[in-house]
Short mmCIF file of C-alpha atoms and ligand atoms in Angstrom, two decimals:
data_model
loop_
_atom_site.label_atom_id
_atom_site.label_comp_id
_atom_site.label_asym_id
_atom_site.label_seq_id
_atom_site.Cartn_x
_atom_site.Cartn_y
_atom_site.Cartn_z
CA UNK A 1 7.07 -19.94 -28.52
CA UNK A 2 7.83 -17.64 -31.37
CA UNK A 3 3.82 -16.95 -31.36
CA UNK A 4 4.59 -14.89 -28.12
CA UNK A 5 7.39 -13.44 -29.37
CA UNK A 6 5.57 -11.79 -32.33
CA UNK A 7 2.65 -10.88 -30.07
CA UNK A 8 5.15 -8.73 -28.11
CA UNK A 9 6.63 -7.32 -31.41
CA UNK A 10 3.28 -6.39 -32.17
CA UNK A 11 2.80 -4.39 -28.66
CA UNK A 12 5.52 -2.47 -29.27
CA UNK A 13 8.39 -4.35 -27.54
CA UNK A 14 11.55 -4.52 -29.97
CA UNK A 15 13.52 -8.06 -30.13
CA UNK A 16 16.51 -6.76 -27.79
CA UNK A 17 13.89 -5.95 -24.82
CA UNK A 18 12.07 -8.98 -25.70
CA UNK A 19 15.24 -10.78 -25.06
CA UNK A 20 16.66 -8.91 -22.33
CA UNK A 21 13.54 -9.43 -20.46
CA UNK A 22 13.52 -13.24 -20.71
CA UNK A 23 16.95 -13.66 -19.80
CA UNK A 24 16.02 -11.36 -16.36
CA UNK A 25 12.98 -13.98 -15.76
CA UNK A 26 14.90 -16.63 -16.11
CA UNK A 27 16.65 -16.35 -12.80
CA UNK A 28 13.27 -15.92 -10.78
CA UNK A 29 11.51 -19.13 -11.03
CA UNK A 30 12.28 -20.23 -7.36
CA UNK A 31 10.97 -16.68 -5.97
CA UNK A 32 7.84 -16.45 -8.00
CA UNK A 33 7.12 -20.30 -6.80
CA UNK A 34 7.96 -18.78 -2.95
CA UNK A 35 5.08 -16.03 -3.91
CA UNK A 36 2.83 -18.12 -4.84
CA UNK A 37 2.78 -20.01 -1.75
CA UNK A 38 2.41 -16.99 0.72
CA UNK A 39 -0.58 -16.27 -1.83
CA UNK A 40 -1.83 -20.13 -1.24
CA UNK A 41 -1.69 -19.79 2.58
CA UNK A 42 -3.23 -15.93 2.17
CA UNK A 43 -6.15 -17.82 -0.28
CA UNK A 44 -7.11 -19.78 2.70
CA UNK A 45 -6.70 -17.62 5.06
CA UNK A 46 -9.52 -15.14 3.82
CA UNK A 47 -11.79 -17.94 2.75
CA UNK A 48 -11.69 -19.20 6.07
CA UNK A 49 -12.66 -15.83 7.61
CA UNK A 50 -15.29 -15.94 4.62
CA UNK A 51 -17.11 -19.10 5.85
CA UNK A 52 -16.55 -18.74 9.51
CA UNK A 53 -18.70 -15.92 9.27
CA UNK A 54 -21.13 -17.24 6.71
CA UNK A 55 -20.95 -15.10 4.36
CA UNK A 56 -24.44 -15.54 2.08
CA UNK A 57 -25.99 -14.40 -1.08
CA UNK A 58 -27.65 -11.54 1.04
CA UNK A 59 -24.79 -10.03 2.64
CA UNK A 60 -24.04 -8.64 -0.51
CA UNK A 61 -27.15 -6.76 -1.33
CA UNK A 62 -26.76 -3.40 0.04
CA UNK A 63 -29.03 -0.46 1.67
CA UNK A 64 -29.57 3.09 1.43
CA UNK A 65 -30.39 5.96 3.89
CA UNK A 66 -29.06 5.37 7.18
CA UNK A 67 -28.34 1.78 6.87
CA UNK A 68 -29.31 0.82 10.07
CA UNK A 69 -29.11 -2.93 10.02
CA UNK A 70 -26.69 -3.42 7.27
CA UNK A 71 -25.98 -6.94 7.75
CA UNK A 72 -23.51 -7.44 4.79
CA UNK A 73 -21.62 -4.34 5.85
CA UNK A 74 -21.67 -5.39 9.36
CA UNK A 75 -20.55 -9.23 8.21
CA UNK A 76 -17.99 -7.82 6.01
CA UNK A 77 -16.28 -5.98 9.14
CA UNK A 78 -16.27 -9.26 11.04
CA UNK A 79 -14.57 -11.04 7.75
CA UNK A 80 -11.80 -8.18 7.79
CA UNK A 81 -11.78 -8.86 11.69
CA UNK A 82 -11.10 -12.62 11.51
CA UNK A 83 -8.85 -12.34 8.26
CA UNK A 84 -6.29 -9.99 10.46
CA UNK A 85 -6.73 -11.73 13.84
CA UNK A 86 -8.22 -8.58 15.44
CA UNK A 87 -11.19 -7.54 17.86
CA UNK A 88 -12.96 -5.55 15.03
CA UNK A 89 -12.90 -3.57 11.76
CA UNK A 90 -14.39 -0.84 10.19
CA UNK A 91 -14.63 -1.03 6.31
CA UNK A 92 -16.52 1.49 4.68
CA UNK A 93 -16.95 3.38 1.20
CA UNK A 94 -17.23 6.46 3.53
CA UNK A 95 -13.73 6.27 3.98
CA UNK A 96 -12.63 8.10 1.04
CA UNK A 97 -9.17 6.94 0.83
CA UNK A 98 -5.83 5.98 2.51
CA UNK A 99 -5.15 9.13 4.31
CA UNK A 100 -8.63 9.63 5.24
CA UNK A 101 -8.19 6.07 7.20
CA UNK A 102 -4.89 7.40 8.61
CA UNK A 103 -6.18 10.77 9.83
CA UNK A 104 -9.36 8.87 11.11
CA UNK A 105 -7.33 6.59 13.29
CA UNK A 106 -5.49 9.34 14.92
CA UNK A 107 -7.96 12.12 15.02
CA UNK A 108 -10.33 9.93 16.78
CA UNK A 109 -7.84 8.38 19.31
CA UNK A 110 -5.97 11.47 20.65
CA UNK A 111 -7.38 14.15 22.30
CA UNK A 112 -5.96 17.98 23.06
CA UNK A 113 -2.67 17.49 24.98
CA UNK A 114 -1.61 14.18 23.64
CA UNK A 115 1.41 13.29 21.73
CA UNK A 116 2.11 11.41 18.90
CA UNK A 117 5.04 9.95 18.07
CA UNK A 118 6.93 8.32 14.88
CA UNK A 119 9.88 6.10 15.26
CA UNK A 120 10.62 5.60 11.91
CA UNK A 121 11.11 8.48 10.19
CA UNK A 122 8.96 11.11 8.58
CA UNK A 123 5.61 9.71 7.49
CA UNK A 124 4.07 9.75 4.31
CA UNK A 125 3.41 12.82 2.64
CA UNK A 126 -0.07 13.20 2.91
CA UNK A 127 0.07 12.50 6.60
CA UNK A 128 2.63 16.30 7.14
CA UNK A 129 -0.89 18.06 6.98
CA UNK A 130 -2.75 15.72 9.23
CA UNK A 131 -0.49 16.10 11.67
CA UNK A 132 0.60 19.57 11.38
CA UNK A 133 4.21 19.02 10.41
CA UNK A 134 3.16 21.04 7.15
CA UNK A 135 0.51 23.48 8.70
CA UNK A 136 -2.82 22.93 7.55
CA UNK A 137 -6.37 23.18 8.55
CA UNK A 138 -7.94 21.27 11.35
CA UNK A 139 -4.47 19.23 11.45
CA UNK A 140 -3.84 17.75 14.80
CA UNK A 141 -1.34 20.28 15.78
CA UNK A 142 -4.37 22.92 15.48
CA UNK A 143 -6.57 20.73 17.92
CA UNK A 144 -3.13 20.57 20.00
CA UNK A 145 -1.93 17.47 19.54
CA UNK A 146 2.23 17.75 19.63
CA UNK A 147 4.21 15.59 17.12
CA UNK A 148 7.79 13.90 17.71
CA UNK A 149 9.84 11.77 15.52
CA UNK A 150 12.70 9.52 15.45
CA UNK A 151 14.65 8.87 12.68
CA UNK A 152 16.21 5.29 11.43
CA UNK A 153 19.76 4.90 12.06
CA UNK A 154 21.67 5.26 9.16
CA UNK A 155 21.80 1.29 8.45
CA UNK A 156 18.35 1.21 8.94
CA UNK A 157 17.98 0.09 12.09
CA UNK A 158 15.70 1.42 14.90
CA UNK A 159 17.00 3.78 17.22
CA UNK A 160 15.99 1.91 20.45
CA UNK A 161 17.39 4.85 23.05
CA UNK A 162 16.09 7.60 20.88
CA UNK A 163 12.63 6.34 20.94
CA UNK A 164 13.16 5.23 24.42
CA UNK A 165 14.17 8.81 25.14
CA UNK A 166 11.00 10.53 23.07
CA UNK A 167 8.44 8.04 24.77
CA UNK A 168 6.91 10.75 28.27
CA UNK A 169 3.84 10.74 29.91
CA UNK A 170 2.30 12.67 26.89
CA UNK A 171 3.07 9.94 24.44
CA UNK A 172 -0.71 8.19 23.32
CA UNK A 173 -0.36 6.67 20.03
CA UNK A 174 2.99 5.87 17.86
CA UNK A 175 2.83 5.75 14.57
CA UNK A 176 4.43 3.05 12.68
CA UNK A 177 4.74 3.17 8.64
CA UNK A 178 5.19 -0.48 7.27
CA UNK A 179 6.05 0.65 3.53
CA UNK A 180 8.41 3.19 2.58
CA UNK A 181 6.51 5.34 0.75
CA UNK A 182 8.43 8.09 -1.53
CA UNK A 183 11.61 7.26 0.07
CA UNK A 184 14.37 5.24 -0.14
CA UNK A 185 14.61 3.43 3.54
CA UNK A 186 13.96 -0.19 3.56
CA UNK A 187 10.15 -1.35 4.14
CA UNK A 188 9.52 -3.25 7.56
CA UNK A 189 8.60 -7.02 7.58
CA UNK A 190 6.02 -7.73 10.27
CA UNK A 191 8.93 -9.39 12.14
CA UNK A 192 10.45 -5.88 12.31
CA UNK A 193 7.38 -4.24 13.36
CA UNK A 194 6.55 -6.78 15.98
CA UNK A 195 10.00 -6.17 17.56
CA UNK A 196 9.70 -2.30 17.51
CA UNK A 197 6.22 -2.88 19.14
CA UNK A 198 7.81 -5.06 21.80
CA UNK A 199 10.09 -2.26 22.82
CA UNK A 200 7.78 0.61 22.86
CA UNK A 201 5.36 -1.62 25.37
CA UNK A 202 7.90 -2.51 27.44
CA UNK A 203 8.79 1.58 27.67
CA UNK A 204 4.69 2.40 28.11
CA UNK A 205 2.62 -0.58 27.76
CA UNK A 206 -0.60 1.31 27.46
CA UNK A 207 0.58 3.50 24.68
CA UNK A 208 -1.44 2.76 21.27
CA UNK A 209 0.76 1.14 18.23
CA UNK A 210 -1.12 2.04 14.81
CA UNK A 211 0.42 0.57 11.78
CA UNK A 212 0.03 2.30 8.47
CA UNK A 213 -0.17 -0.81 6.50
CA UNK A 214 -0.56 0.61 2.92
CA UNK A 215 0.82 -1.71 0.34
CA UNK A 216 1.87 -4.54 2.52
CA UNK A 217 -1.09 -6.59 3.30
CA UNK A 218 -1.19 -10.09 1.84
CA UNK A 219 2.74 -9.88 1.12
CA UNK A 220 3.51 -11.79 4.09
CA UNK A 221 1.15 -14.66 5.69
CA UNK A 222 1.47 -12.43 9.15
CA UNK A 223 0.01 -8.83 9.38
CA UNK A 224 0.94 -6.30 11.75
CA UNK A 225 -2.17 -7.53 13.97
CA UNK A 226 -0.35 -10.74 14.49
CA UNK A 227 2.48 -8.92 16.40
CA UNK A 228 0.88 -6.52 18.61
CA UNK A 229 -0.39 -3.60 16.65
CA UNK A 230 -3.43 -2.08 18.09
CA UNK A 231 -4.68 -0.62 14.97
CA UNK A 232 -4.33 -1.48 11.21
CA UNK A 233 -4.68 0.89 8.78
CA UNK A 234 -5.05 0.88 5.01
CA UNK A 235 -6.72 1.51 1.67
CA UNK A 236 -9.25 -0.19 -0.64
CA UNK A 237 -7.72 0.59 -3.63
CA UNK A 238 -4.53 -0.75 -2.60
CA UNK A 239 -3.82 -4.51 -2.36
CA UNK A 240 -6.93 -5.57 0.12
CA UNK A 241 -9.64 -4.49 -2.37
CA UNK A 242 -8.24 -6.85 -5.03
CA UNK A 243 -8.64 -3.94 -7.83
CA UNK A 244 -12.44 -4.32 -7.70
CA UNK A 245 -12.94 -2.12 -4.71
CA UNK A 246 -14.12 1.18 -6.36
CA UNK A 247 -12.92 3.18 -3.05
CA UNK A 248 -12.73 2.83 0.43
CA UNK A 249 -10.37 2.29 3.72
CA UNK A 250 -10.28 0.05 6.82
CA UNK A 251 -9.46 0.13 10.37
CA UNK A 252 -8.42 -3.00 12.13
CA UNK A 253 -7.81 -3.72 15.69
CA UNK A 254 -8.47 -3.31 19.09
CA UNK A 255 -12.35 -2.79 19.55
CA UNK A 256 -11.82 0.43 21.47
CA UNK A 257 -9.91 1.72 19.04
CA UNK A 258 -11.80 0.85 16.00
CA UNK A 259 -15.03 1.95 17.88
CA UNK A 260 -13.27 5.66 18.33
CA UNK A 261 -12.75 5.92 15.01
CA UNK A 262 -16.44 4.89 13.89
CA UNK A 263 -17.67 7.86 16.41
CA UNK A 264 -15.13 9.94 14.70
CA UNK A 265 -16.43 8.94 11.13
CA UNK A 266 -20.29 9.04 11.54
CA UNK A 267 -20.92 11.08 14.62
CA UNK A 268 -20.79 10.20 18.60
CA UNK A 269 -23.55 8.19 19.57
CA UNK A 270 -23.67 6.62 16.06
CA UNK A 271 -20.99 4.69 15.55
CA UNK A 272 -20.85 2.18 13.33
CA UNK A 273 -24.89 1.79 13.31
CA UNK A 274 -25.13 4.24 10.49
CA UNK A 275 -23.39 4.16 6.94
CA UNK A 276 -25.10 2.77 4.22
CA UNK A 277 -23.16 0.35 2.01
CA UNK A 278 -25.34 1.40 -1.05
CA UNK A 279 -24.35 -1.29 -3.64
CA UNK A 280 -20.72 -1.76 -2.98
CA UNK A 281 -20.65 -4.56 -0.81
CA UNK A 282 -20.35 -7.38 -3.86
CA UNK A 283 -16.69 -5.67 -5.17
CA UNK A 284 -15.81 -5.25 -0.98
CA UNK A 285 -16.28 -9.01 -0.68
CA UNK A 286 -14.88 -10.16 -4.30
CA UNK A 287 -11.96 -7.79 -3.81
CA UNK A 288 -10.85 -9.31 -0.46
CA UNK A 289 -11.40 -12.53 -2.32
CA UNK A 290 -9.22 -11.81 -4.63
CA UNK A 291 -6.64 -9.81 -2.93
CA UNK A 292 -3.98 -12.22 -2.09
CA UNK A 293 -3.43 -13.67 -5.82
CA UNK A 294 -3.51 -9.85 -6.93
CA UNK A 295 -1.12 -9.03 -4.64
CA UNK A 296 1.27 -11.86 -5.66
CA UNK A 297 1.00 -10.63 -9.53
CA UNK A 298 1.88 -7.14 -8.16
CA UNK A 299 4.91 -8.86 -6.28
CA UNK A 300 6.00 -10.78 -9.12
CA UNK A 301 6.07 -7.26 -11.38
CA UNK A 302 8.28 -5.56 -8.09
CA UNK A 303 10.68 -8.56 -8.27
CA UNK A 304 10.97 -8.38 -12.36
CA UNK A 305 11.42 -4.53 -12.23
CA UNK A 306 14.05 -4.85 -9.60
CA UNK A 307 16.32 -7.45 -11.23
CA UNK A 308 15.75 -6.02 -14.75
CA UNK A 309 16.97 -2.06 -13.74
CA UNK A 310 19.23 -3.52 -10.84
CA UNK A 311 20.97 -5.14 -13.89
CA UNK A 312 20.93 -1.84 -16.08
CA UNK A 313 23.16 -0.40 -13.14
CA UNK A 314 20.12 1.49 -11.74
CA UNK A 315 19.85 1.53 -7.58
CA UNK A 316 16.62 -0.25 -7.03
CA UNK A 317 14.93 -0.52 -3.65
CA UNK A 318 14.65 -3.01 -2.75
CA UNK A 319 17.28 -4.83 -4.39
CA UNK A 320 17.03 -7.77 -6.89
CA UNK A 321 17.45 -10.34 -4.17
CA UNK A 322 15.94 -9.38 -0.85
CA UNK A 323 13.02 -10.26 0.83
CA UNK A 324 9.58 -8.36 0.11
CA UNK A 325 7.30 -6.43 2.62
CA UNK A 326 5.13 -4.65 0.01
CA UNK A 327 4.95 -4.50 -3.34
CA UNK A 328 6.23 -0.92 -4.09
CA UNK A 329 9.60 -0.77 -6.01
CA UNK A 330 11.53 2.33 -6.31
CA UNK A 331 13.98 2.43 -9.04
CA UNK A 332 16.42 5.74 -9.18
CA UNK A 333 17.04 7.63 -12.21
CA UNK A 334 18.80 10.19 -11.21
CA UNK A 335 17.22 12.62 -14.23
CA UNK A 336 13.84 13.96 -14.67
CA UNK A 337 13.76 12.44 -18.19
CA UNK A 338 14.23 8.90 -16.87
CA UNK A 339 11.67 9.31 -14.52
CA UNK A 340 9.39 11.07 -17.56
CA UNK A 341 10.37 8.22 -20.08
CA UNK A 342 9.48 5.25 -17.31
CA UNK A 343 5.93 6.67 -16.37
CA UNK A 344 5.46 7.52 -20.29
CA UNK A 345 5.97 3.44 -20.62
CA UNK A 346 3.98 2.57 -17.87
CA UNK A 347 1.01 4.38 -19.49
CA UNK A 348 1.40 3.06 -22.82
CA UNK A 349 0.85 -0.29 -21.23
CA UNK A 350 -2.38 0.71 -19.66
CA UNK A 351 -5.70 -1.04 -20.51
CA UNK A 352 -7.00 2.30 -20.11
CA UNK A 353 -5.97 5.41 -21.46
CA UNK A 354 -2.90 4.06 -23.39
CA UNK A 355 -2.85 6.58 -25.80
CA UNK A 356 -2.60 9.38 -23.10
CA UNK A 357 0.66 11.01 -22.01
CA UNK A 358 1.34 12.00 -18.23
CA UNK A 359 2.45 15.18 -17.65
CA UNK A 360 4.02 16.14 -13.94
CA UNK A 361 1.89 18.38 -11.88
CA UNK A 362 0.92 20.20 -8.80
CA UNK A 363 -0.81 17.26 -6.87
CA UNK A 364 -2.96 18.05 -3.71
CA UNK A 365 -1.00 16.99 -0.43
CA UNK A 366 2.15 16.60 -2.15
CA UNK A 367 5.19 19.17 -1.80
CA UNK A 368 7.11 19.01 -5.48
CA UNK A 369 5.28 18.16 -8.90
CA UNK A 370 4.63 14.56 -9.27
CA UNK A 371 3.99 12.28 -12.45
CA UNK A 372 1.83 9.47 -12.59
CA UNK A 373 1.18 7.00 -14.88
CA UNK A 374 -2.34 4.94 -14.47
CA UNK A 375 -4.85 3.71 -16.75
CA UNK A 376 -6.98 1.84 -14.53
CA UNK A 377 -10.36 0.88 -14.31
CA UNK A 378 -10.61 2.48 -10.77
CA UNK A 379 -8.97 6.22 -10.97
CA UNK A 380 -6.06 6.39 -9.09
CA UNK A 381 -5.95 2.97 -7.85
CA UNK A 382 -2.32 1.62 -6.99
CA UNK A 383 -3.20 -2.00 -7.01
CA UNK A 384 -3.33 -1.69 -10.89
CA UNK A 385 -0.63 -1.10 -13.10
CA UNK A 386 0.72 2.62 -11.78
CA UNK A 387 3.74 4.37 -11.21
CA UNK A 388 4.46 7.93 -9.96
CA UNK A 389 7.54 9.94 -9.42
CA UNK A 390 8.19 13.29 -7.64
CA UNK A 391 10.41 15.51 -10.01
CA UNK A 392 12.49 16.00 -7.06
CA UNK A 393 15.96 14.44 -6.04
CA UNK A 394 16.53 11.95 -6.00
CA UNK A 395 14.73 11.28 -9.09
CA UNK A 396 13.26 7.66 -8.12
CA UNK A 397 10.39 6.38 -9.63
CA UNK A 398 7.70 4.15 -7.53
CA UNK A 399 6.24 1.70 -9.24
CA UNK A 400 3.47 -0.87 -8.13
CA UNK A 401 0.67 -3.13 -8.97
CA UNK A 402 -0.67 -5.21 -11.77
CA UNK A 403 -3.84 -6.69 -11.57
CA UNK A 404 -2.29 -9.62 -13.01
CA UNK A 405 1.47 -10.61 -13.29
CA UNK A 406 1.41 -10.69 -16.76
CA UNK A 407 0.17 -7.04 -17.28
CA UNK A 408 2.91 -6.08 -14.87
CA UNK A 409 5.12 -8.05 -16.87
CA UNK A 410 4.13 -6.19 -20.16
CA UNK A 411 4.16 -3.08 -18.46
CA UNK A 412 8.06 -3.29 -17.01
CA UNK A 413 8.95 -4.36 -20.91
CA UNK A 414 7.06 -1.47 -22.21
CA UNK A 415 8.76 0.89 -19.79
CA UNK A 416 12.08 -0.33 -20.50
CA UNK A 417 11.43 0.19 -24.38
CA UNK A 418 10.56 3.98 -23.63
CA UNK A 419 13.98 4.25 -21.93
CA UNK A 420 15.58 2.82 -24.76
CA UNK A 421 13.44 4.71 -27.48
CA UNK A 422 15.11 7.93 -25.62
CA UNK A 423 18.49 7.06 -25.62
CA UNK A 424 18.38 7.12 -22.13
CA UNK A 425 19.65 3.32 -21.38
CA UNK A 426 21.06 0.82 -23.88
CA UNK A 427 21.02 -2.81 -23.75
C1 LIG B 1 -1.35 5.28 -0.26
C2 LIG B 1 -0.44 5.31 0.92
C3 LIG B 1 -1.28 6.19 1.77
C4 LIG B 1 -2.53 7.26 1.75
O1 LIG B 1 -3.20 6.69 0.66
P1 LIG B 1 -4.00 7.64 -0.18
O2 LIG B 1 -4.92 6.27 -0.18
O3 LIG B 1 -3.18 8.02 -1.33
O4 LIG B 1 -4.56 8.30 0.71
C5 LIG B 1 -0.48 6.31 3.23
N1 LIG B 1 0.52 5.77 3.72
C6 LIG B 1 1.13 5.22 3.05
C7 LIG B 1 2.56 4.39 2.94
C8 LIG B 1 0.67 4.82 1.38
O5 LIG B 1 1.39 4.13 0.83
#
């Protein structure tokens, strides 16, 4: 299709980058078909939950003030609970981001004297201050909650004996991060999370198993709640918001755990009963409805990027052919220049702010400068095409999102163009 090529040329893509992308894509047809199958299944799962709870036009209206009897909010929480096959859910705009949702889940379910265990190595950067690994005001450590951690084995396997030895009478909650975050370890499949939970429960049946599900929702046909997780937590400006939710977080799981979180979010005695939804519900419902297909588009983008940069000789995690359990793609460039050029390309491909140049900065919650490329409709949304890279060894970028596969594709081509133009890569 010559017309197509002309369009890409007009959009700043050179003939050689266009051809290179075509060659990479020609090998991905079957994988893309498999992704569409997962999206189809998950679309039906969400639809079924919406129909079961009789989502109606009235559910889309919001409340103000205290938000008593907010029918739309309560129904949405039932929809989330059903789609995740969980007892209960807390889905609120008052949960400001993923870190807040995780902090809420932890702080509401742990008490002074309890211990938190991470059996999968270091948790996501922003949780270091929540836990108190890096000292911070109001951390769990300040409240007398201790923390212990077991690393994954060098081959990525769980250190079962190490985990067994760290579970003691104080261990109350185990946090399992599904996605690799800013690390280059493999992301955990839901199946592997299930095996880990089964082991932990065999050692101590009453321990609460929480999963940080950020970036994992709808990548597979099952979620961690299907394999024994007591609490699953994530951000609405990632997968489950479908790109439409402008804020928010969710906690799904056991009624007791979710109730604790609700009492902490609002107040003891009030719990889920207050919290006006204002005008946000249409975006929450519609975003959740779109989330399976939006996630599929982002996943295709990640696989395309993996194959393209792998072929150029860069280390990519996951690699081009392995199965996927989240939408994040890590590419290690080994130099700050590579990270910066990549992010500039992603920025230049954005629908919003394509004319600005991203620069590394000291972001709250992170211990190194971070460069972020995001020209998003929702500020900071990482289900939209975005990339970020801490400016520190091994100089890897973490790329994710794309509300449509077509946009993700263009963004990746544009990132390659940026690396070619700066002489970092030659085709
Ligand atoms: C994004 C993310 C978080 C934190 O979410 P924010 O919305 O950025 O606060 C936590 N854990 C993982 C694995 C994440 O990817």
